[in-house]
PDB file of C-alpha atoms in Angstrom:
ATOM      1  CA  ARG A  20      17.420 -28.644-235.827  1.00 87.00           C
ATOM      2  CA  ARG A  21      20.231 -30.835-237.825  1.00 91.00           C
ATOM      3  CA  GLN A  22      23.038 -29.058-234.977  1.00 93.00           C
ATOM      4  CA  GLN A  23      21.006 -30.447-232.333  1.00 93.00           C
ATOM      5  CA  GLU A  24      20.416 -34.310-233.070  1.00 94.00           C
ATOM      6  CA  ALA A  25      24.538 -33.927-233.995  1.00 94.00           C
ATOM      7  CA  VAL A  26      24.677 -32.764-230.395  1.00 94.00           C
ATOM      8  CA  LYS A  27      21.951 -34.993-229.128  1.00 94.00           C
ATOM      9  CA  ALA A  28      24.669 -37.702-231.536  1.00 95.00           C
ATOM     10  CA  ILE A  29      28.201 -37.369-229.651  1.00 96.00           C
ATOM     11  CA  ILE A  30      26.532 -36.724-225.866  1.00 96.00           C
ATOM     12  CA  ASP A  31      24.392 -40.239-226.523  1.00 94.00           C
ATOM     13  CA  LEU A  32      27.721 -41.758-228.294  1.00 95.00           C
ATOM     14  CA  HIS A  33      30.025 -40.414-225.293  1.00 95.00           C
ATOM     15  CA  GLU A  34      27.400 -42.009-222.808  1.00 94.00           C
ATOM     16  CA  GLU A  35      27.827 -45.470-224.730  1.00 94.00           C
ATOM     17  CA  ILE A  36      32.387 -45.371-224.024  1.00 95.00           C
ATOM     18  CA  GLU A  37      31.443 -44.912-220.992  1.00 94.00           C
ATOM     19  CA  GLU A  38      29.060 -47.400-220.229  1.00 94.00           C
ATOM     20  CA  ARG A  39      31.187 -49.713-221.772  1.00 96.00           C
ATOM     21  CA  LYS A  40      34.663 -48.747-219.741  1.00 96.00           C
ATOM     22  CA  LEU A  41      32.052 -48.721-216.639  1.00 96.00           C
ATOM     23  CA  VAL A  42      31.429 -52.861-217.341  1.00 97.00           C
ATOM     24  CA  GLU A  43      34.416 -53.410-219.420  1.00 98.00           C
ATOM     25  CA  ARG A  44      36.049 -52.438-215.666  1.00 97.00           C
ATOM     26  CA  ALA A  45      33.733 -54.622-213.492  1.00 98.00           C
ATOM     27  CA  LYS A  46      34.453 -58.244-215.562  1.00 97.00           C
ATOM     28  CA  GLY A  47      38.162 -57.327-215.556  1.00 97.00           C
ATOM     29  CA  LEU A  48      37.188 -56.971-211.917  1.00 96.00           C
ATOM     30  CA  ILE A  49      34.899 -60.496-211.242  1.00 97.00           C
ATOM     31  CA  MET A  50      37.581 -61.970-214.119  1.00 97.00           C
ATOM     32  CA  GLU A  51      40.116 -61.957-211.375  1.00 95.00           C
ATOM     33  CA  THR A  52      38.672 -62.783-208.366  1.00 94.00           C
ATOM     34  CA  TYR A  53      36.735 -65.825-210.483  1.00 96.00           C
ATOM     35  CA  ASP A  54      39.819 -66.688-212.262  1.00 98.00           C
ATOM     36  CA  ILE A  55      36.984 -66.932-215.238  1.00 98.00           C
ATOM     37  CA  THR A  56      36.774 -65.902-218.527  1.00 98.00           C
ATOM     38  CA  GLU A  57      35.623 -62.508-219.800  1.00 97.00           C
ATOM     39  CA  ASP A  58      32.914 -64.683-221.694  1.00 97.00           C
ATOM     40  CA  GLU A  59      32.074 -65.694-218.174  1.00 98.00           C
ATOM     41  CA  ALA A  60      32.432 -62.539-216.693  1.00 98.00           C
ATOM     42  CA  TYR A  61      30.339 -61.124-218.790  1.00 97.00           C
ATOM     43  CA  ARG A  62      27.548 -64.393-218.851  1.00 97.00           C
ATOM     44  CA  ARG A  63      27.032 -62.803-214.949  1.00 97.00           C
ATOM     45  CA  MET A  64      27.242 -59.914-214.663  1.00 97.00           C
ATOM     46  CA  ARG A  65      23.940 -59.905-217.624  1.00 97.00           C
ATOM     47  CA  GLN A  66      22.751 -62.460-215.844  1.00 97.00           C
ATOM     48  CA  TYR A  67      22.257 -60.301-212.618  1.00 97.00           C
ATOM     49  CA  SER A  68      21.064 -57.551-214.220  1.00 96.00           C
ATOM     50  CA  MET A  69      17.916 -59.637-215.572  1.00 97.00           C
ATOM     51  CA  LYS A  70      18.088 -61.006-212.002  1.00 97.00           C
ATOM     52  CA  THR A  71      17.474 -57.986-210.807  1.00 97.00           C
ATOM     53  CA  GLY A  72      15.849 -55.449-212.952  1.00 97.00           C
ATOM     54  CA  LYS A  73      18.892 -53.491-213.328  1.00 97.00           C
ATOM     55  CA  ALA A  74      20.612 -51.439-216.170  1.00 96.00           C
ATOM     56  CA  LEU A  75      24.400 -52.882-216.901  1.00 96.00           C
ATOM     57  CA  LYS A  76      26.083 -50.560-215.963  1.00 95.00           C
ATOM     58  CA  GLU A  77      24.484 -49.699-212.755  1.00 96.00           C
ATOM     59  CA  ILE A  78      26.073 -53.110-211.903  1.00 97.00           C
ATOM     60  CA  ALA A  79      29.481 -52.509-213.309  1.00 97.00           C
ATOM     61  CA  ALA A  80      29.211 -49.302-211.860  1.00 96.00           C
ATOM     62  CA  ALA A  81      27.991 -50.921-208.157  1.00 96.00           C
ATOM     63  CA  LEU A  82      31.125 -53.793-208.354  1.00 95.00           C
ATOM     64  CA  ILE A  83      33.592 -51.386-208.783  1.00 96.00           C
ATOM     65  CA  ALA A  84      32.560 -49.331-205.864  1.00 96.00           C
ATOM     66  CA  GLN A  85      32.558 -52.075-203.731  1.00 95.00           C
ATOM     67  CA  TRP A  86      35.434 -53.371-205.052  1.00 94.00           C
ATOM     68  CA  GLU A  87      37.429 -49.606-204.194  1.00 93.00           C
ATOM     69  CA  LYS A  88      36.020 -49.341-201.299  1.00 93.00           C
ATOM     70  CA  ARG A  89      37.208 -53.170-199.732  1.00 89.00           C
ATOM     71  CA  GLU A  90      40.913 -52.200-201.497  1.00 84.00           C
ATOM     72  CA  GLY A  91      40.972 -48.921-199.604  1.00 83.00           C
ATOM     73  CA  LYS A  92      40.909 -46.619-202.830  1.00 70.00           C
TER      74      LYS A  92
END
């Protein structure tokens, strides 16, 4: 039982780290594109997340995918 809980905790932490990486990368792209602060970029992402009802990680992943498509990556 304890081992299962430990494994789940590790998986949850890994997912959280991956989500944060996505959000940080997307924030960087927004900051660069619009010449705004990190706080403002995060605020805009959160605002859009709430407006659309999508998770922040989904918004971040979509932004990154759109940027990569535009940049041909």
